[in-house]
PDB file of C-alpha atoms in Angstrom:
ATOM      1  CA  MET C 271     -93.860-156.256-109.833  1.00  0.00           C
ATOM      2  CA  SER C 272     -96.988-157.079-108.757  1.00  0.00           C
ATOM      3  CA  LYS C 273     -99.319-160.835-108.695  1.00  0.00           C
ATOM      4  CA  LYS C 274    -100.781-160.797-111.319  1.00  0.00           C
ATOM      5  CA  PRO C 275    -103.835-164.025-110.484  1.00  0.00           C
ATOM      6  CA  ALA C 276    -104.201-167.097-112.455  1.00  0.00           C
ATOM      7  CA  ASN C 277    -106.744-166.729-115.666  1.00  0.00           C
ATOM      8  CA  ASN C 278    -109.963-168.716-114.141  1.00  0.00           C
ATOM      9  CA  ASN C 279    -111.617-168.413-118.337  1.00  0.00           C
ATOM     10  CA  LEU C 280    -109.455-171.557-119.165  1.00  0.00           C
ATOM     11  CA  PRO C 281    -109.660-174.589-117.456  1.00  0.00           C
ATOM     12  CA  SER C 282    -106.357-176.206-115.363  1.00  0.00           C
ATOM     13  CA  LEU C 283    -104.222-179.051-116.582  1.00  0.00           C
ATOM     14  CA  GLN C 284    -105.967-181.083-113.737  1.00  0.00           C
ATOM     15  CA  GLU C 285    -109.677-180.463-114.595  1.00  0.00           C
ATOM     16  CA  LEU C 286    -108.810-181.829-118.543  1.00  0.00           C
ATOM     17  CA  GLN C 287    -107.451-185.108-117.476  1.00  0.00           C
ATOM     18  CA  GLN C 288    -110.745-185.737-115.269  1.00  0.00           C
ATOM     19  CA  LEU C 289    -112.957-184.776-118.065  1.00  0.00           C
ATOM     20  CA  GLN C 290    -110.527-186.821-119.804  1.00  0.00           C
ATOM     21  CA  ARG C 291    -111.711-189.519-117.390  1.00  0.00           C
ATOM     22  CA  ASN C 292    -115.413-188.634-117.546  1.00  0.00           C
ATOM     23  CA  LEU C 293    -115.983-189.458-120.927  1.00  0.00           C
ATOM     24  CA  PRO C 294    -118.648-191.642-121.638  1.00  0.00           C
ATOM     25  CA  LYS C 295    -118.243-194.776-123.541  1.00  0.00           C
ATOM     26  CA  LEU C 296    -120.064-194.482-126.979  1.00  0.00           C
ATOM     27  CA  PRO C 297    -122.745-198.288-126.999  1.00  0.00           C
ATOM     28  CA  ASP C 298    -120.955-201.059-128.461  1.00  0.00           C
ATOM     29  CA  SER C 299    -124.589-201.069-130.396  1.00  0.00           C
ATOM     30  CA  MET C 300    -124.037-197.996-132.372  1.00  0.00           C
ATOM     31  CA  ASP C 301    -123.690-197.929-135.725  1.00  0.00           C
ATOM     32  CA  PRO C 302    -119.967-198.161-136.477  1.00  0.00           C
ATOM     33  CA  GLN C 303    -120.154-194.646-139.252  1.00  0.00           C
ATOM     34  CA  LYS C 304    -121.635-192.790-136.255  1.00  0.00           C
ATOM     35  CA  LYS C 305    -118.938-193.925-133.817  1.00  0.00           C
ATOM     36  CA  ARG C 306    -116.493-192.253-136.312  1.00  0.00           C
ATOM     37  CA  LEU C 307    -118.230-189.333-136.984  1.00  0.00           C
ATOM     38  CA  ILE C 308    -117.979-188.500-133.034  1.00  0.00           C
ATOM     39  CA  TYR C 309    -115.017-190.143-132.324  1.00  0.00           C
ATOM     40  CA  GLY C 310    -113.227-187.918-135.147  1.00  0.00           C
ATOM     41  CA  LEU C 311    -115.885-184.755-133.453  1.00  0.00           C
ATOM     42  CA  LEU C 312    -114.603-185.339-130.162  1.00  0.00           C
ATOM     43  CA  ALA C 313    -110.681-185.346-132.093  1.00  0.00           C
ATOM     44  CA  VAL C 314    -111.130-181.884-133.009  1.00  0.00           C
ATOM     45  CA  PHE C 315    -112.140-180.270-129.881  1.00  0.00           C
ATOM     46  CA  ALA C 316    -109.492-181.804-128.517  1.00  0.00           C
ATOM     47  CA  VAL C 317    -107.136-180.811-130.955  1.00  0.00           C
ATOM     48  CA  ILE C 318    -108.672-176.426-130.787  1.00  0.00           C
ATOM     49  CA  VAL C 319    -108.319-177.700-126.726  1.00  0.00           C
ATOM     50  CA  LEU C 320    -104.646-178.286-127.094  1.00  0.00           C
ATOM     51  CA  ILE C 321    -104.041-175.416-129.292  1.00  0.00           C
ATOM     52  CA  ILE C 322    -105.863-172.878-127.101  1.00  0.00           C
ATOM     53  CA  GLY C 323    -103.880-174.361-124.048  1.00  0.00           C
ATOM     54  CA  LEU C 324    -100.421-173.816-126.237  1.00  0.00           C
ATOM     55  CA  VAL C 325    -101.565-170.550-127.081  1.00  0.00           C
ATOM     56  CA  TYR C 326    -101.723-169.975-123.199  1.00  0.00           C
ATOM     57  CA  VAL C 327     -98.630-171.298-121.921  1.00  0.00           C
ATOM     58  CA  SER C 328     -96.933-169.125-124.466  1.00  0.00           C
ATOM     59  CA  LYS C 329     -98.400-166.202-123.304  1.00  0.00           C
ATOM     60  CA  ASN C 330     -98.744-166.362-119.616  1.00  0.00           C
ATOM     61  CA  GLY C 331     -96.790-169.498-119.029  1.00  0.00           C
ATOM     62  CA  VAL C 332     -97.040-172.808-117.632  1.00  0.00           C
ATOM     63  CA  ASP C 333     -97.792-171.459-114.348  1.00  0.00           C
ATOM     64  CA  GLY C 334    -101.172-169.969-114.974  1.00  0.00           C
ATOM     65  CA  LEU C 335    -102.426-173.224-117.156  1.00  0.00           C
ATOM     66  CA  LEU C 336    -102.006-175.251-113.767  1.00  0.00           C
ATOM     67  CA  GLY C 337    -103.996-172.736-111.589  1.00  0.00           C
ATOM     68  CA  SER C 338    -101.362-170.996-109.196  1.00  0.00           C
ATOM     69  CA  ASP C 339    -101.031-167.449-109.317  1.00  0.00           C
ATOM     70  CA  THR C 340     -97.833-165.699-111.538  1.00  0.00           C
ATOM     71  CA  THR C 341     -95.645-163.047-111.035  1.00  0.00           C
ATOM     72  CA  THR C 342     -94.756-161.015-113.126  1.00  0.00           C
ATOM     73  CA  SER C 343     -91.838-158.181-114.423  1.00  0.00           C
ATOM     74  CA  ALA C 344     -92.179-154.739-114.357  1.00  0.00           C
ATOM     75  CA  THR C 345     -94.546-152.770-117.456  1.00  0.00           C
ATOM     76  CA  ASP C 346     -93.632-149.901-119.284  1.00  0.00           C
ATOM     77  CA  GLU C 347     -96.165-148.047-116.141  1.00  0.00           C
ATOM     78  CA  GLU C 348     -94.140-149.228-113.395  1.00  0.00           C
ATOM     79  CA  GLU C 349     -90.977-148.216-114.250  1.00  0.00           C
ATOM     80  CA  THR C 350     -91.209-144.770-112.337  1.00  0.00           C
ATOM     81  CA  THR C 351     -91.379-146.853-109.743  1.00  0.00           C
ATOM     82  CA  VAL C 352     -88.002-149.468-109.746  1.00  0.00           C
ATOM     83  CA  ALA C 353     -84.874-147.730-108.234  1.00  0.00           C
ATOM     84  CA  THR C 354     -83.395-145.134-109.330  1.00  0.00           C
ATOM     85  CA  GLU C 355     -79.609-143.618-109.770  1.00  0.00           C
ATOM     86  CA  THR C 356     -78.151-140.493-110.474  1.00  0.00           C
ATOM     87  CA  LEU C 357     -74.865-140.188-113.604  1.00  0.00           C
ATOM     88  CA  ALA C 358     -73.066-139.139-110.702  1.00  0.00           C
ATOM     89  CA  GLU C 359     -74.520-142.879-108.748  1.00  0.00           C
ATOM     90  CA  VAL C 360     -73.610-144.425-112.178  1.00  0.00           C
ATOM     91  CA  LYS C 361     -71.242-146.849-111.342  1.00  0.00           C
ATOM     92  CA  ASN C 362     -68.943-148.470-114.779  1.00  0.00           C
ATOM     93  CA  PRO C 363     -71.501-145.581-116.723  1.00  0.00           C
ATOM     94  CA  TYR C 364     -71.756-147.066-120.889  1.00  0.00           C
ATOM     95  CA  LYS C 365     -70.222-144.320-122.982  1.00  0.00           C
ATOM     96  CA  ALA C 366     -72.492-141.641-123.735  1.00  0.00           C
ATOM     97  CA  VAL C 367     -73.623-140.193-127.528  1.00  0.00           C
ATOM     98  CA  ASP C 368     -71.249-136.802-127.676  1.00  0.00           C
ATOM     99  CA  PRO C 369     -73.034-133.535-126.822  1.00  0.00           C
ATOM    100  CA  ALA C 370     -71.309-132.260-129.982  1.00  0.00           C
ATOM    101  CA  THR C 371     -73.796-134.373-131.888  1.00  0.00           C
ATOM    102  CA  ALA C 372     -77.231-132.019-130.751  1.00  0.00           C
ATOM    103  CA  LEU C 373     -75.207-129.435-132.084  1.00  0.00           C
ATOM    104  CA  ALA C 374     -75.458-128.152-136.338  1.00  0.00           C
ATOM    105  CA  PRO C 375     -72.947-126.763-138.259  1.00  0.00           C
ATOM    106  CA  ASP C 376     -72.223-122.686-138.455  1.00  0.00           C
ATOM    107  CA  LEU C 377     -74.466-121.171-140.434  1.00  0.00           C
ATOM    108  CA  ALA C 378     -71.641-120.293-143.439  1.00  0.00           C
ATOM    109  CA  THR C 379     -71.050-124.337-143.858  1.00  0.00           C
ATOM    110  CA  ALA C 380     -75.263-124.911-143.284  1.00  0.00           C
ATOM    111  CA  LYS C 381     -75.301-122.355-146.699  1.00  0.00           C
ATOM    112  CA  SER C 382     -72.418-123.610-147.790  1.00  0.00           C
ATOM    113  CA  GLU C 383     -74.315-127.815-147.569  1.00  0.00           C
ATOM    114  CA  LEU C 384     -77.277-126.749-148.827  1.00  0.00           C
ATOM    115  CA  ALA C 385     -76.350-124.852-152.224  1.00  0.00           C
ATOM    116  CA  SER C 386     -74.382-128.324-153.073  1.00  0.00           C
ATOM    117  CA  LEU C 387     -77.574-130.641-152.709  1.00  0.00           C
ATOM    118  CA  GLN C 388     -79.209-131.548-155.289  1.00  0.00           C
ATOM    119  CA  VAL C 389     -82.583-130.164-156.579  1.00  0.00           C
ATOM    120  CA  LYS C 390     -85.472-132.944-157.499  1.00  0.00           C
ATOM    121  CA  ASP C 391     -89.181-133.387-156.788  1.00  0.00           C
ATOM    122  CA  ARG C 392     -89.882-136.434-154.064  1.00  0.00           C
ATOM    123  CA  ALA C 393     -89.763-139.869-155.652  1.00  0.00           C
ATOM    124  CA  SER C 394     -91.737-142.411-154.723  1.00  0.00           C
ATOM    125  CA  LYS C 395     -93.299-143.287-151.674  1.00  0.00           C
ATOM    126  CA  ALA C 396     -93.030-147.270-153.087  1.00  0.00           C
ATOM    127  CA  GLY C 397     -91.711-149.841-151.071  1.00  0.00           C
ATOM    128  CA  TYR C 398     -90.989-147.344-148.105  1.00  0.00           C
ATOM    129  CA  SER C 399     -91.156-149.187-144.806  1.00  0.00           C
ATOM    130  CA  ARG C 400     -89.568-148.651-141.342  1.00  0.00           C
ATOM    131  CA  ASP C 401     -87.698-151.682-141.289  1.00  0.00           C
ATOM    132  CA  GLN C 402     -86.135-150.844-144.525  1.00  0.00           C
ATOM    133  CA  PHE C 403     -84.101-148.717-142.498  1.00  0.00           C
ATOM    134  CA  GLY C 404     -82.952-151.402-139.919  1.00  0.00           C
ATOM    135  CA  PRO C 405     -84.671-152.613-136.029  1.00  0.00           C
ATOM    136  CA  ALA C 406     -85.612-149.170-134.678  1.00  0.00           C
ATOM    137  CA  TRP C 407     -83.094-147.902-132.249  1.00  0.00           C
ATOM    138  CA  ASP C 408     -80.473-150.223-132.817  1.00  0.00           C
ATOM    139  CA  ASP C 409     -77.753-149.850-130.843  1.00  0.00           C
ATOM    140  CA  VAL C 410     -75.511-148.790-134.015  1.00  0.00           C
ATOM    141  CA  ASP C 411     -72.154-147.195-131.939  1.00  0.00           C
ATOM    142  CA  GLY C 412     -71.445-150.239-129.690  1.00  0.00           C
ATOM    143  CA  ASN C 413     -72.270-148.652-126.444  1.00  0.00           C
ATOM    144  CA  LYS C 414     -74.445-151.272-125.046  1.00  0.00           C
ATOM    145  CA  CYS C 415     -77.340-148.781-124.795  1.00  0.00           C
ATOM    146  CA  ASN C 416     -80.316-148.812-127.593  1.00  0.00           C
ATOM    147  CA  THR C 417     -80.140-145.385-130.092  1.00  0.00           C
ATOM    148  CA  ARG C 418     -83.132-144.100-127.902  1.00  0.00           C
ATOM    149  CA  ASP C 419     -81.712-144.031-124.838  1.00  0.00           C
ATOM    150  CA  ASP C 420     -78.958-142.810-125.938  1.00  0.00           C
ATOM    151  CA  ILE C 421     -80.436-139.501-126.783  1.00  0.00           C
ATOM    152  CA  LEU C 422     -82.824-139.264-123.816  1.00  0.00           C
ATOM    153  CA  ARG C 423     -79.489-139.517-121.848  1.00  0.00           C
ATOM    154  CA  ARG C 424     -77.763-136.893-123.527  1.00  0.00           C
ATOM    155  CA  ASP C 425     -80.793-134.137-124.515  1.00  0.00           C
ATOM    156  CA  LEU C 426     -82.607-133.909-121.036  1.00  0.00           C
ATOM    157  CA  THR C 427     -81.343-132.941-117.700  1.00  0.00           C
ATOM    158  CA  ASN C 428     -81.386-133.977-114.494  1.00  0.00           C
ATOM    159  CA  VAL C 429     -81.695-137.168-114.987  1.00  0.00           C
ATOM    160  CA  ARG C 430     -81.923-140.339-113.407  1.00  0.00           C
ATOM    161  CA  PHE C 431     -81.288-144.446-114.732  1.00  0.00           C
ATOM    162  CA  LYS C 432     -83.002-147.859-113.553  1.00  0.00           C
ATOM    163  CA  VAL C 433     -79.670-149.422-111.595  1.00  0.00           C
ATOM    164  CA  ARG C 434     -77.760-151.764-112.466  1.00  0.00           C
ATOM    165  CA  THR C 435     -78.168-150.495-116.862  1.00  0.00           C
ATOM    166  CA  HIS C 436     -74.690-148.710-116.367  1.00  0.00           C
ATOM    167  CA  ALA C 437     -76.252-145.151-117.259  1.00  0.00           C
ATOM    168  CA  CYS C 438     -78.923-146.953-120.085  1.00  0.00           C
ATOM    169  CA  THR C 439     -82.236-147.627-118.911  1.00  0.00           C
ATOM    170  CA  VAL C 440     -83.577-143.590-118.619  1.00  0.00           C
ATOM    171  CA  ILE C 441     -86.090-143.566-116.291  1.00  0.00           C
ATOM    172  CA  SER C 442     -86.686-139.684-115.586  1.00  0.00           C
ATOM    173  CA  GLY C 443     -85.453-136.595-116.872  1.00  0.00           C
ATOM    174  CA  THR C 444     -86.425-132.680-117.810  1.00  0.00           C
ATOM    175  CA  LEU C 445     -86.595-131.412-121.462  1.00  0.00           C
ATOM    176  CA  ALA C 446     -86.221-127.879-122.576  1.00  0.00           C
ATOM    177  CA  ASP C 447     -88.247-128.872-125.578  1.00  0.00           C
ATOM    178  CA  PRO C 448     -86.033-127.487-128.572  1.00  0.00           C
ATOM    179  CA  TYR C 449     -89.646-127.223-130.497  1.00  0.00           C
ATOM    180  CA  THR C 450     -92.513-125.645-128.176  1.00  0.00           C
ATOM    181  CA  GLY C 451     -89.821-123.758-126.409  1.00  0.00           C
ATOM    182  CA  LYS C 452     -91.521-125.815-123.328  1.00  0.00           C
ATOM    183  CA  THR C 453     -89.711-127.506-121.024  1.00  0.00           C
ATOM    184  CA  ILE C 454     -91.279-131.172-120.349  1.00  0.00           C
ATOM    185  CA  GLU C 455     -90.863-133.628-117.464  1.00  0.00           C
ATOM    186  CA  PHE C 456     -90.357-137.104-118.897  1.00  0.00           C
ATOM    187  CA  LYS C 457     -91.355-140.450-116.614  1.00  0.00           C
ATOM    188  CA  ARG C 458     -90.339-142.947-118.497  1.00  0.00           C
ATOM    189  CA  GLY C 459     -93.702-145.165-118.629  1.00  0.00           C
ATOM    190  CA  LYS C 460     -96.915-147.282-120.992  1.00  0.00           C
ATOM    191  CA  LYS C 461     -98.801-144.139-120.256  1.00  0.00           C
ATOM    192  CA  THR C 462     -95.961-141.058-119.994  1.00  0.00           C
ATOM    193  CA  SER C 463     -92.624-141.884-121.789  1.00  0.00           C
ATOM    194  CA  SER C 464     -95.389-140.820-125.707  1.00  0.00           C
ATOM    195  CA  ALA C 465     -94.619-136.984-123.889  1.00  0.00           C
ATOM    196  CA  VAL C 466     -91.467-137.304-125.177  1.00  0.00           C
ATOM    197  CA  GLN C 467     -90.444-138.705-128.780  1.00  0.00           C
ATOM    198  CA  ILE C 468     -87.159-138.784-130.649  1.00  0.00           C
ATOM    199  CA  ASP C 469     -87.568-137.527-133.704  1.00  0.00           C
ATOM    200  CA  HIS C 470     -85.792-138.489-137.055  1.00  0.00           C
ATOM    201  CA  VAL C 471     -84.776-134.429-137.960  1.00  0.00           C
ATOM    202  CA  VAL C 472     -84.982-135.555-141.632  1.00  0.00           C
ATOM    203  CA  ALA C 473     -88.009-138.113-141.280  1.00  0.00           C
ATOM    204  CA  LEU C 474     -87.045-141.453-142.796  1.00  0.00           C
ATOM    205  CA  SER C 475     -89.797-141.159-145.610  1.00  0.00           C
ATOM    206  CA  ASN C 476     -88.741-137.711-146.667  1.00  0.00           C
ATOM    207  CA  ALA C 477     -85.263-139.264-146.664  1.00  0.00           C
ATOM    208  CA  TRP C 478     -86.804-142.571-148.846  1.00  0.00           C
ATOM    209  CA  GLN C 479     -88.053-140.202-151.322  1.00  0.00           C
ATOM    210  CA  THR C 480     -85.056-138.087-151.577  1.00  0.00           C
ATOM    211  CA  GLY C 481     -82.516-140.195-152.289  1.00  0.00           C
ATOM    212  CA  ALA C 482     -81.959-143.322-149.879  1.00  0.00           C
ATOM    213  CA  GLN C 483     -83.932-145.407-151.666  1.00  0.00           C
ATOM    214  CA  ASP C 484     -80.014-145.834-153.529  1.00  0.00           C
ATOM    215  CA  LEU C 485     -79.137-146.027-150.527  1.00  0.00           C
ATOM    216  CA  THR C 486     -77.104-149.493-148.688  1.00  0.00           C
ATOM    217  CA  ALA C 487     -79.244-151.180-145.934  1.00  0.00           C
ATOM    218  CA  GLU C 488     -76.331-150.500-143.682  1.00  0.00           C
ATOM    219  CA  GLN C 489     -75.812-146.958-144.776  1.00  0.00           C
ATOM    220  CA  ARG C 490     -80.149-146.376-144.152  1.00  0.00           C
ATOM    221  CA  ARG C 491     -79.552-148.445-140.654  1.00  0.00           C
ATOM    222  CA  GLN C 492     -77.114-145.416-139.672  1.00  0.00           C
ATOM    223  CA  LEU C 493     -78.879-142.848-140.570  1.00  0.00           C
ATOM    224  CA  ALA C 494     -81.394-144.563-138.719  1.00  0.00           C
ATOM    225  CA  ASN C 495     -79.456-144.301-135.583  1.00  0.00           C
ATOM    226  CA  ASP C 496     -77.427-141.422-136.321  1.00  0.00           C
ATOM    227  CA  PRO C 497     -77.124-138.674-133.353  1.00  0.00           C
ATOM    228  CA  GLU C 498     -76.650-135.667-135.433  1.00  0.00           C
ATOM    229  CA  ASN C 499     -80.365-137.068-137.269  1.00  0.00           C
ATOM    230  CA  LEU C 500     -81.688-137.628-133.661  1.00  0.00           C
ATOM    231  CA  LEU C 501     -83.131-135.018-131.335  1.00  0.00           C
ATOM    232  CA  ALA C 502     -85.357-135.474-127.764  1.00  0.00           C
ATOM    233  CA  ALA C 503     -88.519-133.772-128.650  1.00  0.00           C
ATOM    234  CA  ASP C 504     -92.010-132.413-127.784  1.00  0.00           C
ATOM    235  CA  GLY C 505     -94.614-136.055-128.759  1.00  0.00           C
ATOM    236  CA  PRO C 506     -97.399-133.854-129.904  1.00  0.00           C
ATOM    237  CA  ALA C 507     -94.922-131.804-132.212  1.00  0.00           C
ATOM    238  CA  ASN C 508     -93.318-134.649-133.915  1.00  0.00           C
ATOM    239  CA  GLN C 509     -96.431-135.818-133.813  1.00  0.00           C
ATOM    240  CA  GLN C 510     -97.897-132.775-136.016  1.00  0.00           C
ATOM    241  CA  LYS C 511     -94.375-132.661-138.016  1.00  0.00           C
ATOM    242  CA  SER C 512     -95.256-136.697-139.541  1.00  0.00           C
ATOM    243  CA  ASP C 513     -92.702-136.755-142.424  1.00  0.00           C
ATOM    244  CA  ALA C 514     -92.690-133.561-143.548  1.00  0.00           C
ATOM    245  CA  ASP C 515     -89.776-131.366-144.498  1.00  0.00           C
ATOM    246  CA  ALA C 516     -89.288-127.888-144.241  1.00  0.00           C
ATOM    247  CA  SER C 517     -91.609-125.964-146.624  1.00  0.00           C
ATOM    248  CA  GLU C 518     -94.387-127.955-145.044  1.00  0.00           C
ATOM    249  CA  TRP C 519     -93.708-127.967-141.509  1.00  0.00           C
ATOM    250  CA  LEU C 520     -91.084-125.989-138.592  1.00  0.00           C
ATOM    251  CA  PRO C 521     -91.542-125.557-135.357  1.00  0.00           C
ATOM    252  CA  SER C 522     -93.083-123.065-134.030  1.00  0.00           C
ATOM    253  CA  ASN C 523     -90.797-122.293-131.556  1.00  0.00           C
ATOM    254  CA  THR C 524     -89.317-119.737-133.991  1.00  0.00           C
ATOM    255  CA  ALA C 525     -85.524-119.221-131.748  1.00  0.00           C
ATOM    256  CA  TYR C 526     -84.779-122.588-132.799  1.00  0.00           C
ATOM    257  CA  ARG C 527     -85.691-122.431-136.795  1.00  0.00           C
ATOM    258  CA  CYS C 528     -82.129-121.912-137.893  1.00  0.00           C
ATOM    259  CA  THR C 529     -80.905-124.763-135.917  1.00  0.00           C
ATOM    260  CA  TYR C 530     -83.306-127.240-137.125  1.00  0.00           C
ATOM    261  CA  VAL C 531     -83.018-126.125-140.710  1.00  0.00           C
ATOM    262  CA  ALA C 532     -79.265-126.318-140.093  1.00  0.00           C
ATOM    263  CA  ARG C 533     -79.291-129.566-139.340  1.00  0.00           C
ATOM    264  CA  GLN C 534     -81.636-130.632-141.534  1.00  0.00           C
ATOM    265  CA  VAL C 535     -78.860-129.754-144.416  1.00  0.00           C
ATOM    266  CA  HIS C 536     -76.000-131.279-142.544  1.00  0.00           C
ATOM    267  CA  VAL C 537     -77.896-134.484-142.367  1.00  0.00           C
ATOM    268  CA  LYS C 538     -79.036-134.799-146.697  1.00  0.00           C
ATOM    269  CA  ALA C 539     -75.615-133.622-147.102  1.00  0.00           C
ATOM    270  CA  LYS C 540     -73.896-136.074-145.682  1.00  0.00           C
ATOM    271  CA  TYR C 541     -76.186-138.821-146.827  1.00  0.00           C
ATOM    272  CA  LYS C 542     -76.313-137.364-150.435  1.00  0.00           C
ATOM    273  CA  LEU C 543     -79.780-137.601-150.429  1.00  0.00           C
ATOM    274  CA  TRP C 544     -81.983-134.089-152.536  1.00  0.00           C
ATOM    275  CA  VAL C 545     -84.166-131.335-151.891  1.00  0.00           C
ATOM    276  CA  THR C 546     -87.065-129.999-153.963  1.00  0.00           C
ATOM    277  CA  ALA C 547     -87.239-126.356-154.859  1.00  0.00           C
ATOM    278  CA  ASP C 548     -90.221-124.909-152.620  1.00  0.00           C
ATOM    279  CA  GLU C 549     -88.017-126.783-150.104  1.00  0.00           C
ATOM    280  CA  LYS C 550     -84.925-125.310-150.633  1.00  0.00           C
ATOM    281  CA  LYS C 551     -86.275-121.875-151.126  1.00  0.00           C
ATOM    282  CA  VAL C 552     -87.265-122.476-147.235  1.00  0.00           C
ATOM    283  CA  MET C 553     -84.080-123.269-145.877  1.00  0.00           C
ATOM    284  CA  GLU C 554     -82.480-120.117-148.072  1.00  0.00           C
ATOM    285  CA  ARG C 555     -85.185-117.792-146.629  1.00  0.00           C
ATOM    286  CA  VAL C 556     -84.576-118.915-143.019  1.00  0.00           C
ATOM    287  CA  LEU C 557     -80.748-119.519-142.848  1.00  0.00           C
ATOM    288  CA  ASN C 558     -80.862-116.057-144.568  1.00  0.00           C
ATOM    289  CA  SER C 559     -82.925-114.738-141.995  1.00  0.00           C
ATOM    290  CA  CYS C 560     -80.063-115.597-138.918  1.00  0.00           C
ATOM    291  CA  LYS C 561     -78.449-113.167-137.449  1.00  0.00           C
ATOM    292  CA  ASP C 562     -76.367-114.867-135.198  1.00  0.00           C
ATOM    293  CA  THR C 563     -73.330-116.380-138.018  1.00  0.00           C
ATOM    294  CA  ASN C 564     -73.243-119.559-135.070  1.00  0.00           C
ATOM    295  CA  PRO C 565     -76.469-120.089-134.241  1.00  0.00           C
ATOM    296  CA  THR C 566     -76.844-123.282-134.028  1.00  0.00           C
ATOM    297  CA  LYS C 567     -75.854-124.434-130.991  1.00  0.00           C
ATOM    298  CA  LYS C 568     -78.775-126.538-129.717  1.00  0.00           C
TER     299      LYS C 568
END
């Protein structure tokens, strides 16, 4: 933890009280109308100062207003310096996400599921927002860890956790990135966490435009947090993908394309979403190019 100096741009409580005592009294001979105007302006000024003080306290605490130093909790940038432990050292770890959720169905199943999907044009994006899919990284499986940390724990190796979080808060680890084929060292922090992001294999915006509008709020919440639809991936690659479907974006790592498409097909079949004609053509082409009958290992 670091010490943060008090903000000296605002007066302390003692200074405000002294200022109030030192306000000049208006002479009795002054015109009553002018007196009322001046007192009214002073009252408005006092209200403004009070509002500023309340906002400051809400952000910095009472100690900052009183002029004393305040201690801040560890920030994202400081997370890499906190005490950590390996899974072997964790006492009573919370339940982990099933590693099998990182896999996709075998080739025959993927082709069968693709054949079952409806083919339609994308619906309007009107009404879409991330909120339509519930709170981000909600703990839908009830294991007391948020979904983002669940997927980091599943997909990274050499994982270290923040102590006393029961193997929930992932501080660092190594990702064999499926989208680019690169090896990425993950370190939790404001400037470093974005190197590894959690991708929705079927992007939520795409899902909204291909049938998720008709799902219930709970079904959309499950879709957004379903480990089968989530994958730790290279941050820039995830940003490049955005909400593209398979006809618009595929991983640059060609060795992973069969698995990627099979997972997309499976998620769309699971939640009864549809595909566009162009999307289905690309999916069929990719699956037909797979030489292994079970190419869908992570």
